[in-house]
Coordinates of C-alpha atoms and ligand atoms in Angstrom, one line a residue:
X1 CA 17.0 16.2 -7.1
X2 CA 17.7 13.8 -4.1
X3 CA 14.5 12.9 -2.6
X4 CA 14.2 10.9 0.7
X5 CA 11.1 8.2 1.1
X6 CA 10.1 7.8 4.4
X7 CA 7.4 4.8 5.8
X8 CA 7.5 5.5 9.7
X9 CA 5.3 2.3 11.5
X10 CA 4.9 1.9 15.1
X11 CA 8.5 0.1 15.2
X12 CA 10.1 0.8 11.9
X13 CA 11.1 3.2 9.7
X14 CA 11.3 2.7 5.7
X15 CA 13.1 4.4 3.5
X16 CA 14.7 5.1 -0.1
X17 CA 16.9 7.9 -0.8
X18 CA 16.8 8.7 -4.9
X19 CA 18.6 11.0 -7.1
X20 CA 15.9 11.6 -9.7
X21 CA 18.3 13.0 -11.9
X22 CA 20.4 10.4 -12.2
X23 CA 16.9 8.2 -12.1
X24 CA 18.6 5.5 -9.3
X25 CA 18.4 4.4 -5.9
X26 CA 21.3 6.0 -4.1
X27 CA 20.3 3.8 -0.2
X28 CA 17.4 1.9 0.7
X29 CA 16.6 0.0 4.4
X30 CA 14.8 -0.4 7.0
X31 CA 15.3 0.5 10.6
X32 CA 13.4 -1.9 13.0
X33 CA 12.5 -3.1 16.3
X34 CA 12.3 0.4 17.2
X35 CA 12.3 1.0 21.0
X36 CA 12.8 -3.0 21.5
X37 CA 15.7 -5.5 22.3
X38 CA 17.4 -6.1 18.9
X39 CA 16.9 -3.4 17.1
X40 CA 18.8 -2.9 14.2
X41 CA 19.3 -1.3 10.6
X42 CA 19.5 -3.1 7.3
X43 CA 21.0 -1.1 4.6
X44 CA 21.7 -1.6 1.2
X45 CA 23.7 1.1 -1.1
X46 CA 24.1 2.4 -4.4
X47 CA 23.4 -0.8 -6.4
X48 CA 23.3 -2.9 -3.6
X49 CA 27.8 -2.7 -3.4
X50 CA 26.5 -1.5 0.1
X51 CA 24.7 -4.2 2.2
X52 CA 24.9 -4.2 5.8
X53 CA 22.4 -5.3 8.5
X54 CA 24.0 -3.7 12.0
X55 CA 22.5 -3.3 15.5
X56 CA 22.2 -0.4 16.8
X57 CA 20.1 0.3 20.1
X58 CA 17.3 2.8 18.8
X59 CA 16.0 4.2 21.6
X60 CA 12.7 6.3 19.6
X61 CA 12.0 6.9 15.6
X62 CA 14.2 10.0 16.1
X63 CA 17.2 8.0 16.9
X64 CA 16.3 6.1 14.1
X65 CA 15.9 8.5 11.5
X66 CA 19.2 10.4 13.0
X67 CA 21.1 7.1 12.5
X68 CA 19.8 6.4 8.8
X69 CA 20.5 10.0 8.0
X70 CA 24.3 9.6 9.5
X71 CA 24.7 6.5 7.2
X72 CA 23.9 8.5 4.0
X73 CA 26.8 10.6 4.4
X74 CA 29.6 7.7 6.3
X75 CA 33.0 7.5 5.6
X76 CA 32.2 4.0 4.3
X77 CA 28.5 3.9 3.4
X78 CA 27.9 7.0 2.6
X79 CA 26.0 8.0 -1.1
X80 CA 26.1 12.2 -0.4
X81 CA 28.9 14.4 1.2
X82 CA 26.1 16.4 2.9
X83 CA 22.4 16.3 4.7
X84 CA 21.6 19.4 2.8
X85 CA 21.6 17.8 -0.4
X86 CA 18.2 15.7 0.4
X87 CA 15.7 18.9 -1.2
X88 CA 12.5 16.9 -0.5
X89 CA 11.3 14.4 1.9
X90 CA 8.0 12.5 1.0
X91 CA 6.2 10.8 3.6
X92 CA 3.9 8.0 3.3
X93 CA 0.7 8.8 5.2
X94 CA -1.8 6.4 5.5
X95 CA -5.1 8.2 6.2
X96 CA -6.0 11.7 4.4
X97 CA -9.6 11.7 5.5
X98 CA -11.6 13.5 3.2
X99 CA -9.3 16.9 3.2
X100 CA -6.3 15.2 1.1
X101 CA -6.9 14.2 -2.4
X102 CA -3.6 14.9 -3.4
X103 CA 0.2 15.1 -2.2
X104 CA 0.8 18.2 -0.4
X105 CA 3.7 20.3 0.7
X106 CA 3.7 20.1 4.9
X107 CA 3.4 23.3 6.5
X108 CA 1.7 24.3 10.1
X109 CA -1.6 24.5 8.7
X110 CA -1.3 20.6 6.7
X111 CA 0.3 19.7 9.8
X112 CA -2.7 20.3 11.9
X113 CA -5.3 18.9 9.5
X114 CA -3.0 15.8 9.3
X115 CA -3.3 15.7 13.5
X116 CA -7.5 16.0 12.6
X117 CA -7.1 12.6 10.3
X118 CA -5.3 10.7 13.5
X119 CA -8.5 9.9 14.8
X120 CA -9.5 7.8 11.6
X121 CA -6.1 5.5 12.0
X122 CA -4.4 6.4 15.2
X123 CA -2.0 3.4 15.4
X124 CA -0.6 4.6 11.8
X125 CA -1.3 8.1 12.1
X126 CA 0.7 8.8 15.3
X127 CA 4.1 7.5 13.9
X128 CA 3.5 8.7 10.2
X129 CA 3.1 12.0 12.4
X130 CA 5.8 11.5 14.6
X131 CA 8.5 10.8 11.3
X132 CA 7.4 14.4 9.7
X133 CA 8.0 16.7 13.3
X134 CA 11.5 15.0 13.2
X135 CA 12.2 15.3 9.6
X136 CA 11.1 19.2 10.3
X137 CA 13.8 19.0 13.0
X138 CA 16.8 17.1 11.7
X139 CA 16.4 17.7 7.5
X140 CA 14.2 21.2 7.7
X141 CA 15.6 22.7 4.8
X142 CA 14.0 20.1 2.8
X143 CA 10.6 20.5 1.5
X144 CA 8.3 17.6 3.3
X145 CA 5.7 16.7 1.2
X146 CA 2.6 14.2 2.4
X147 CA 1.8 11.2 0.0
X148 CA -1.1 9.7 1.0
X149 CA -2.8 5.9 0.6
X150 CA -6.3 7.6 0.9
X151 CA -5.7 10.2 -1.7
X152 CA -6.2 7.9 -5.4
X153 CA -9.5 6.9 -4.2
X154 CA -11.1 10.2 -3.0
X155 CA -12.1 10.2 -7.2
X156 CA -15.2 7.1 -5.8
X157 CA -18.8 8.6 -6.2
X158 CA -21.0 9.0 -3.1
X159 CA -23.1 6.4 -3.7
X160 CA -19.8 4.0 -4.1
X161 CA -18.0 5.7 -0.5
X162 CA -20.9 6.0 1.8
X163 CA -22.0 3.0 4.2
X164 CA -26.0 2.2 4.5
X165 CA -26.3 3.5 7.8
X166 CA -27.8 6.5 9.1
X167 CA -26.5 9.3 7.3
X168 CA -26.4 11.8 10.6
X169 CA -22.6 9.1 11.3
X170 CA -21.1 10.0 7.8
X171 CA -21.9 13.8 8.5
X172 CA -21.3 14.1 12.1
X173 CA -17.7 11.5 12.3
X174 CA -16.5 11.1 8.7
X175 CA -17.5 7.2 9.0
X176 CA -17.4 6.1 5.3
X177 CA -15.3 3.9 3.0
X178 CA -12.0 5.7 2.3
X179 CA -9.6 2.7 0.6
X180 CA -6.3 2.2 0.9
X181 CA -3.1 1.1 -1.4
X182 CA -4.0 4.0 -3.6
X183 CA -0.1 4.7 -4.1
X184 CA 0.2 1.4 -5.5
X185 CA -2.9 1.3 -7.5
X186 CA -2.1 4.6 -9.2
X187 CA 1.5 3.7 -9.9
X188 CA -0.6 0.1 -11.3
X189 CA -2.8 2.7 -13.3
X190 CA 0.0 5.2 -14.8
X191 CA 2.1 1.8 -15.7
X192 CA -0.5 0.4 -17.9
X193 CA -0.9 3.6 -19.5
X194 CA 2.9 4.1 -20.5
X195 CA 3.2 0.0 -21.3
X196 CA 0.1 0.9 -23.5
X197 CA 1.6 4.0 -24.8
X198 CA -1.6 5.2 -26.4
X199 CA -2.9 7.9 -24.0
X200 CA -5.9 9.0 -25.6
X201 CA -7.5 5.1 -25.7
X202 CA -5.9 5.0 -21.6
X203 CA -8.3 7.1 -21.3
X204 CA -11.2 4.9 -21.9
X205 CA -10.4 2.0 -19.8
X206 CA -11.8 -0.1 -17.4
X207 CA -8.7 -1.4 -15.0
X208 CA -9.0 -3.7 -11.9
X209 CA -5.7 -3.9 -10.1
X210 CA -5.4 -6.4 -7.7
X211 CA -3.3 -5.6 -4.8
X212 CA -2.1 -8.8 -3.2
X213 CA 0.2 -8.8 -0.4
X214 CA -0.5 -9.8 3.4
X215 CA -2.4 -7.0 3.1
X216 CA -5.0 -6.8 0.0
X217 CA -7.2 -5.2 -1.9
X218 CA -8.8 -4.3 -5.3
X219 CA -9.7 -1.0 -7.3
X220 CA -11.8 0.1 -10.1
X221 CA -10.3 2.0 -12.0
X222 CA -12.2 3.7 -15.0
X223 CA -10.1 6.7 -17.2
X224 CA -7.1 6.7 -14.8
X225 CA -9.4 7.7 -11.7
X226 CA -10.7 5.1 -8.4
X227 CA -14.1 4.5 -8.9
X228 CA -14.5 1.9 -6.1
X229 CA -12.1 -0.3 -4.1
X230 CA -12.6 -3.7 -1.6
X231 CA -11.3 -2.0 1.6
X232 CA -12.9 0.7 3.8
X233 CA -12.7 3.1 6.6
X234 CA -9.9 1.1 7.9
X235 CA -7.9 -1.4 6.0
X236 CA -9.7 -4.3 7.7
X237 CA -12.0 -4.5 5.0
X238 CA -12.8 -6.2 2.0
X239 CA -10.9 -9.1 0.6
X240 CA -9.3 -12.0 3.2
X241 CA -6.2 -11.3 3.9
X242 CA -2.7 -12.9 5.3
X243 CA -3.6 -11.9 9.3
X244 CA -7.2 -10.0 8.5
X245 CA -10.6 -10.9 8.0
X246 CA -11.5 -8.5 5.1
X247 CA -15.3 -8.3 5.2
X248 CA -17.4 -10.3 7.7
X249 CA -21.2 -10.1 9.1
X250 CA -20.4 -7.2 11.5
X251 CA -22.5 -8.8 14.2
X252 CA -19.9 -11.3 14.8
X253 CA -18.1 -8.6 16.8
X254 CA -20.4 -8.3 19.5
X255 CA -21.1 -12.0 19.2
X256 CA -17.7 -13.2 20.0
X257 CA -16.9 -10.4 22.5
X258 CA -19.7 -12.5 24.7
X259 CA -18.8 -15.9 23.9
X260 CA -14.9 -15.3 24.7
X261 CA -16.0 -12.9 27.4
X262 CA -13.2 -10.1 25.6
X263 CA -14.0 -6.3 24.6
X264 CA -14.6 -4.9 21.6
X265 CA -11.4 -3.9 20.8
X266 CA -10.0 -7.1 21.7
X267 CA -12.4 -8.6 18.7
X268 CA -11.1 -6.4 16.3
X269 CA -7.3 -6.9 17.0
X270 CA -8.3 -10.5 16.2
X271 CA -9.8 -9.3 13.0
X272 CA -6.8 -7.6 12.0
X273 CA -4.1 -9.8 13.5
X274 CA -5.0 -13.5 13.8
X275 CA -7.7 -14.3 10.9
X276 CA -8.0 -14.2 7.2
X277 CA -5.5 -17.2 6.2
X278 CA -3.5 -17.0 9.2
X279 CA -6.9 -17.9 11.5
X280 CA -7.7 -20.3 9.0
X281 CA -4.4 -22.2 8.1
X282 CA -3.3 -21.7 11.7
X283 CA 0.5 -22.5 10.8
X284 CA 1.6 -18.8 9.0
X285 CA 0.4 -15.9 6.9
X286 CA 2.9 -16.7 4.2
X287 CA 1.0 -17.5 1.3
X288 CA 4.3 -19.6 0.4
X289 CA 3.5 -22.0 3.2
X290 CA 0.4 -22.3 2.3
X291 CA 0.8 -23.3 -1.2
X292 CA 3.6 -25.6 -0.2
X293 CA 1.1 -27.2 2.7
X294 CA -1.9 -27.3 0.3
X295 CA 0.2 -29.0 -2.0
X296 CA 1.2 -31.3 0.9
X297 CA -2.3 -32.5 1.2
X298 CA -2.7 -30.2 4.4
X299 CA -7.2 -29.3 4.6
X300 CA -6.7 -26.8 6.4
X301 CA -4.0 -25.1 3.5
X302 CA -6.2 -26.2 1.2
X303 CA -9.3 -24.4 2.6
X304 CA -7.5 -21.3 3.1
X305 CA -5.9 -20.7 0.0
X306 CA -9.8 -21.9 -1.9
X307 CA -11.2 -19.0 -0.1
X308 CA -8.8 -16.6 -0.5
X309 CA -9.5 -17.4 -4.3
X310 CA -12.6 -17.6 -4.3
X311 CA -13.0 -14.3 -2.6
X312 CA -10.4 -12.2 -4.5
X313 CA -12.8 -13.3 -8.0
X314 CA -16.0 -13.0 -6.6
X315 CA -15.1 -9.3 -5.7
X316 CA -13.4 -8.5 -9.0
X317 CA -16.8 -9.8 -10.4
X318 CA -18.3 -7.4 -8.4
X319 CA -16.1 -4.6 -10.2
X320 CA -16.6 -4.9 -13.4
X321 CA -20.6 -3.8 -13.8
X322 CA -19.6 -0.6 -11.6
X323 CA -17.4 0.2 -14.5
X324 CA -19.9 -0.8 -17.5
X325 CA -17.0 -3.9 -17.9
X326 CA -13.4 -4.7 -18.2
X327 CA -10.6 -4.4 -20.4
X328 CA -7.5 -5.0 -18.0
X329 CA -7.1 -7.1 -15.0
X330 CA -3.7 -6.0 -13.2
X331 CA -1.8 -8.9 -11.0
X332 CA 0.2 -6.3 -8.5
X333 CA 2.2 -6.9 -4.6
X334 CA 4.0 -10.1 -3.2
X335 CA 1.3 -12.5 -4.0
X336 CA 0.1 -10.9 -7.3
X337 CA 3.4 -10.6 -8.6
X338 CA 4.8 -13.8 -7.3
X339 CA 2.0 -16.9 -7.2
X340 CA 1.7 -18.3 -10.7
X341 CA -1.1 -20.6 -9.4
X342 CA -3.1 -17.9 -7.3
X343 CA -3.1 -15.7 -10.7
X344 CA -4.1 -19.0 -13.2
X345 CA -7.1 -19.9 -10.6
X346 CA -8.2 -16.5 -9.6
X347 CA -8.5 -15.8 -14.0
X348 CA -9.5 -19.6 -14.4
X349 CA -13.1 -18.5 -12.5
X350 CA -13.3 -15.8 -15.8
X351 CA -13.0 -18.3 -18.3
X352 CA -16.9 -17.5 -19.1
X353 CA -16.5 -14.2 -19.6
X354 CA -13.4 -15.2 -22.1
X355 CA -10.7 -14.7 -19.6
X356 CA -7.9 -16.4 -21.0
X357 CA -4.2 -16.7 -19.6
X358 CA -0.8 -18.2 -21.6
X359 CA -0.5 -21.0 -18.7
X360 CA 3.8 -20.5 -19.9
X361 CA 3.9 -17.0 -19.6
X362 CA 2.1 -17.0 -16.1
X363 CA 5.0 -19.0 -15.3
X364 CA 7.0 -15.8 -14.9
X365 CA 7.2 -14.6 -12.0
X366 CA 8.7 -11.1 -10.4
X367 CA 8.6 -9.2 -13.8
X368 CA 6.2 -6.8 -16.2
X369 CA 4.7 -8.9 -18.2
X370 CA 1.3 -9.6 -20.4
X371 CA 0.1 -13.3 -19.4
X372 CA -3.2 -13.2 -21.4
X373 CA -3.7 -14.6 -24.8
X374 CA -4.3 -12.8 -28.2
X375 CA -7.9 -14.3 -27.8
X376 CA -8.7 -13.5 -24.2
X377 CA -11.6 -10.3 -24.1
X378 CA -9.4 -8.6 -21.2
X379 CA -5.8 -8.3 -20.9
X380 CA -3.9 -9.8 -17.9
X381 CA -0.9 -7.5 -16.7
X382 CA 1.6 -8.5 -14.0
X383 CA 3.1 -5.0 -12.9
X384 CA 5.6 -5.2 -9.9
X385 CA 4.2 -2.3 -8.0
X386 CA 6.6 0.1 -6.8
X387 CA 5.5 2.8 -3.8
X388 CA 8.2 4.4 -3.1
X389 CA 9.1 5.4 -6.4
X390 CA 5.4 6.6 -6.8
X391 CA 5.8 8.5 -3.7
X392 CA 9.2 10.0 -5.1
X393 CA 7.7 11.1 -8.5
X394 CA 4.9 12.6 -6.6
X395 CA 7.4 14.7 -4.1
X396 CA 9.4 16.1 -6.7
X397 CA 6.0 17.4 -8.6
X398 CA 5.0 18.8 -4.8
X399 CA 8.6 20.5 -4.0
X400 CA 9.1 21.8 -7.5
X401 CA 6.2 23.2 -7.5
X402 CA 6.5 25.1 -4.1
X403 CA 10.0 26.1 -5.2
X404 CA 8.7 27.9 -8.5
X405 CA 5.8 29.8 -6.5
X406 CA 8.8 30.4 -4.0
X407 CA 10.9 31.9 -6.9
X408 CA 7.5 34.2 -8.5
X409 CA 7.0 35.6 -4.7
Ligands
AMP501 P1 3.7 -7.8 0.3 O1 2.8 -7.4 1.4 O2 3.4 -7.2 -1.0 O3 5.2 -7.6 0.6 O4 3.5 -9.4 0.0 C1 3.8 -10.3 1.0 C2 3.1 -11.6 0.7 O5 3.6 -12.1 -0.6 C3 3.4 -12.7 1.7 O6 2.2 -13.3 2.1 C4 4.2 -13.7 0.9 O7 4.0 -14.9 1.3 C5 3.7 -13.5 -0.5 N1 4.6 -14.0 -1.5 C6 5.9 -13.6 -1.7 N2 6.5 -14.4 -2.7 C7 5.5 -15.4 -3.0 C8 5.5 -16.5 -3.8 N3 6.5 -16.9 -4.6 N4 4.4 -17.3 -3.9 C9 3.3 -16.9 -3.1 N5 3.3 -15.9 -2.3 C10 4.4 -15.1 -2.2

């Protein structure tokens, strides 16, 4: 089956064309600077023999995904003779409110209770939105299925989801923790229970995957289902991030509003945009500059990158009594994948709970790979996450599914 992934943002477009047959990555890219000066495609193809980066002026996402979709089938570039071979298009949606806890085929009805969760992330929602009407328009043989980043975590109890505040909000708007990264943290979850092979003990155990990329955030995960995560109703929440806060006194809101004489909103794009170690280093998000300025003897590197640790363990500490303890602590995303030294201090503040890492196989960087000792009481996993292939797998399960009921009716 050839499966399109699509990631529409406010000025980009994602995607990863598969043949899940044939188990490989027929295209990959990304279209960006949408509706901007420069905008442009970079495209890799079949095994990468295909790379080109060309600029092309794209005027809206539709011109876009028009232009992605003519490069599939090129003369030059091209991986399939045909549009009409793509069967299923999976769409990564941010926010499924409390309606989605699974991937679902898109038809009017889903369409409209996707247009009911805009409201909860309307800068996401409104082009997530936007890239299924024109996948409807320019691929609608294809079945379009919705992945969402909500859905992994809708498995949290009430008393983990809902925010101490008057209960009348949660009933009346919704206004409760949700999490995000679920696609990742469930791909994190069903990778350590192949690597582990043994289903029946998967079953059992106690998981924290860490998440850390610019953005970044941790879940419980107790016999393969979310039992609590570190971000919220929106993805502000929770741990410090490369450009956002993660969780801070929420009276500083109205208390820097006043002082800097700005709204409300204003505040929060501050939250999101220009804090966690961005606001605090001051030079770049890139936890790659940081490390290299910390190292550099720069305070202000230095300060940033202790808090980001510090943060990160104190809320996996918080993790482990709402699962009755831990067995495996999952290093996932560009940090947790990449930063030997961020993994080694964020497990060094375990050592008293028998944490223990092999300091040479941490070294490794960018692979799977068990990095704690035969004596430590909780494995360490690094598992390169990978979405789109998680939102693939859980397309083909949506569209073969609506295909067999199509076949019985
Ligand atoms: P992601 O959002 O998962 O793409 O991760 C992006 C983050 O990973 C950025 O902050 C990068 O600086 C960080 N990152 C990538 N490679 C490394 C590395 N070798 N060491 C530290 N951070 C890294």
């Amino acid at each position: 089956m050839k499966v399109l992934v699509l990631n529409c943002g406010s000025s980009s477009v994602k995607y990863k064309l598969y043949d899940t047959d044939a188990n490989i990555v027929l295209a990959e890219g990304l279209a960006e600077r949408i509706g901007m000066q420069g905008s442009r495609i970079k495209h890799l193809g079949l095994g990468e023999n295909i790379k080109i980066s060309i600029e092309y002026a794209l005027s809206g996402h539709e011109e876009a995904i028009k232009t992605v979709l003519h490069l599939f089938t090129h003369d030059n570039y091209g991986v399939i003779k045909n549009i009409d071979e793509i069967q299923a298009v999976g769409h990564r949606i941010l926010h499924g409110g409390e309606r989605f806890s699974s991937p679902v085929a898109i038809d009017n009805e889903v369409l409209d209770l996707l247009i009911q969760c805009v409201e909860l992330a309307p800068l996401h929602m409104q082009h997530n939105i936007a890239g299924i009407k024109i996948c409807q328009k320019l691929i609608n043989h294809a079945t379009q299925v919705a992945v969402f980043d909500t859905e992994f975590h809708q498995t949290m109890p009430d008393y983990a989801y809902i925010y101490p505040i008057p209960y009348d909000y949660y009933k009346k708007y919704k206004v409760r923790k949700y999490g995000f990264h679920g696609i990742s943290h469930k791909y994190v979850a069903q990778r350590v229970a192949e690597i582990l092979c043994d289903k029946s003990k998967v079953e059992d155990l106690k998981i924290i995957s860490c998440h850390l990329g610019n953005g970044a955030s941790l879940c419980a995960i107790k016999s393969g289902k979310s039992i609590d995560t570190t971000m919220g109703l929106t993805p502000l929440a929770g741990l410090m991030m490369g450009t956002r806060s993660g969780d801070i006194d929420p009276a500083v809101i109205p208390f820097l509003a006043e002082k800097e004489r700005i709204s409300l909103e204003e505040v929060v794009k501050v939250l999101n945009e220009k804090s966690g170690v961005l606001g605090i280093f001051g030079a770049s998000s890139d936890f790659r500059d940081v490390i290299k300025d910390a190292g550099a003897g720069n305070d202000r590197a230095r300060l940033a990158l202790d808090m980001f640790i510090y943060r990160v363990a104190k809320s996996i500490g918080s993790l482990i009594p709402v699962m009755g303890g831990l067995d495996i602590l999952v290093f996932t995303a560009g940090i947790g994948e990449n930063s030997s030294e961020i993994r080694r201090r964020i497990c060094e503040k375990f050592v008293n709970i028998g944490i223990e890492i092999d300091e040479q196989l941490n070294l490794e960087n960018g692979a799977e790979i068990e990095i704690s000792t035969v004596n430590s009481t909780v494995k360490v996993l690094v598992i390169p996450t990978d979405e789109e292939k998680m939102i693939a797998q859980e397309t083909i399960s949506v569209a073969k599914c609506c295909s067999s009921h199509k076949m019985i009716s």
